[in-house]
């Protein structure tokens, strides 16, 4: 099926039959390739609305994101109430 209309409906119909495969070259600080980062198709959204390419997340952004938004287990448990399941 080809996209003949530029509408969300035709895109939805197309995507219903498609599986996206995200492939990337593993990058660490020693082989970082900025050109590849520009074409990274897997992204992480952060709670403050930033979109970070997966290719740079672990090497550059993880300490910032964890420092700004991370919580200890005790903080998390204190803020969240357990879900009561009714059986």
XYZ file of C-alpha atoms in Angstrom:
87
model
C 0.000 0.000 0.000
C 1.421 3.365 -0.981
C 0.723 6.682 0.661
C -1.294 8.571 -1.928
C -2.819 11.172 0.391
C -0.967 13.382 2.823
C -3.406 12.706 5.660
C -3.151 11.158 9.094
C -5.748 8.603 8.087
C -3.633 7.258 5.220
C -0.553 7.295 7.456
C -2.460 5.371 10.146
C -3.573 2.757 7.598
C -0.015 2.416 6.328
C 1.542 2.155 9.820
C -1.005 -0.498 10.822
C 0.809 -2.926 8.489
C 4.403 -1.835 9.131
C 6.997 -2.945 11.659
C 9.675 -0.363 12.417
C 13.166 -1.681 12.893
C 15.547 0.715 14.579
C 19.171 -0.096 13.920
C 22.127 1.871 15.122
C 25.852 1.774 15.395
C 26.946 1.471 19.031
C 28.794 4.617 20.020
C 30.911 5.226 23.061
C 33.126 8.245 23.837
C 35.930 6.796 21.711
C 34.008 6.378 18.461
C 31.292 9.070 18.665
C 30.169 10.025 15.160
C 28.171 13.258 15.063
C 26.922 12.608 11.537
C 25.348 9.334 12.689
C 23.816 11.110 15.687
C 21.991 13.476 13.318
C 20.235 10.488 11.717
C 19.506 8.563 14.934
C 15.893 7.390 14.689
C 15.403 6.276 18.302
C 14.809 9.052 20.810
C 14.192 9.437 24.537
C 11.772 12.102 25.745
C 12.552 13.650 29.134
C 9.969 14.940 31.641
C 10.870 18.548 30.759
C 9.970 17.995 27.094
C 13.442 17.538 25.580
C 13.990 14.878 22.929
C 17.395 13.195 23.213
C 18.812 10.854 20.540
C 19.488 7.383 21.930
C 22.923 7.459 20.299
C 24.026 10.246 22.682
C 21.910 9.477 25.743
C 24.235 7.108 27.598
C 27.443 8.959 26.786
C 26.375 12.567 27.248
C 22.921 13.049 28.770
C 22.346 10.201 31.273
C 24.058 11.903 34.258
C 22.114 15.135 33.620
C 18.736 13.405 33.239
C 19.241 11.113 36.233
C 20.495 13.997 38.371
C 17.559 16.227 37.491
C 14.709 13.698 37.461
C 16.004 10.624 39.317
C 14.524 9.565 42.660
C 15.564 7.133 45.308
C 13.387 4.087 45.861
C 12.193 5.586 49.141
C 11.154 8.844 47.426
C 9.349 6.937 44.689
C 7.475 4.726 47.157
C 6.507 7.726 49.295
C 5.030 9.602 46.317
C 3.202 6.629 44.790
C 0.318 4.862 46.387
C 0.027 1.149 45.688
C -2.796 0.148 43.393
C -5.535 -1.735 45.212
C -6.824 -4.555 43.048
C -10.360 -5.712 43.627
C -10.744 -9.415 43.031
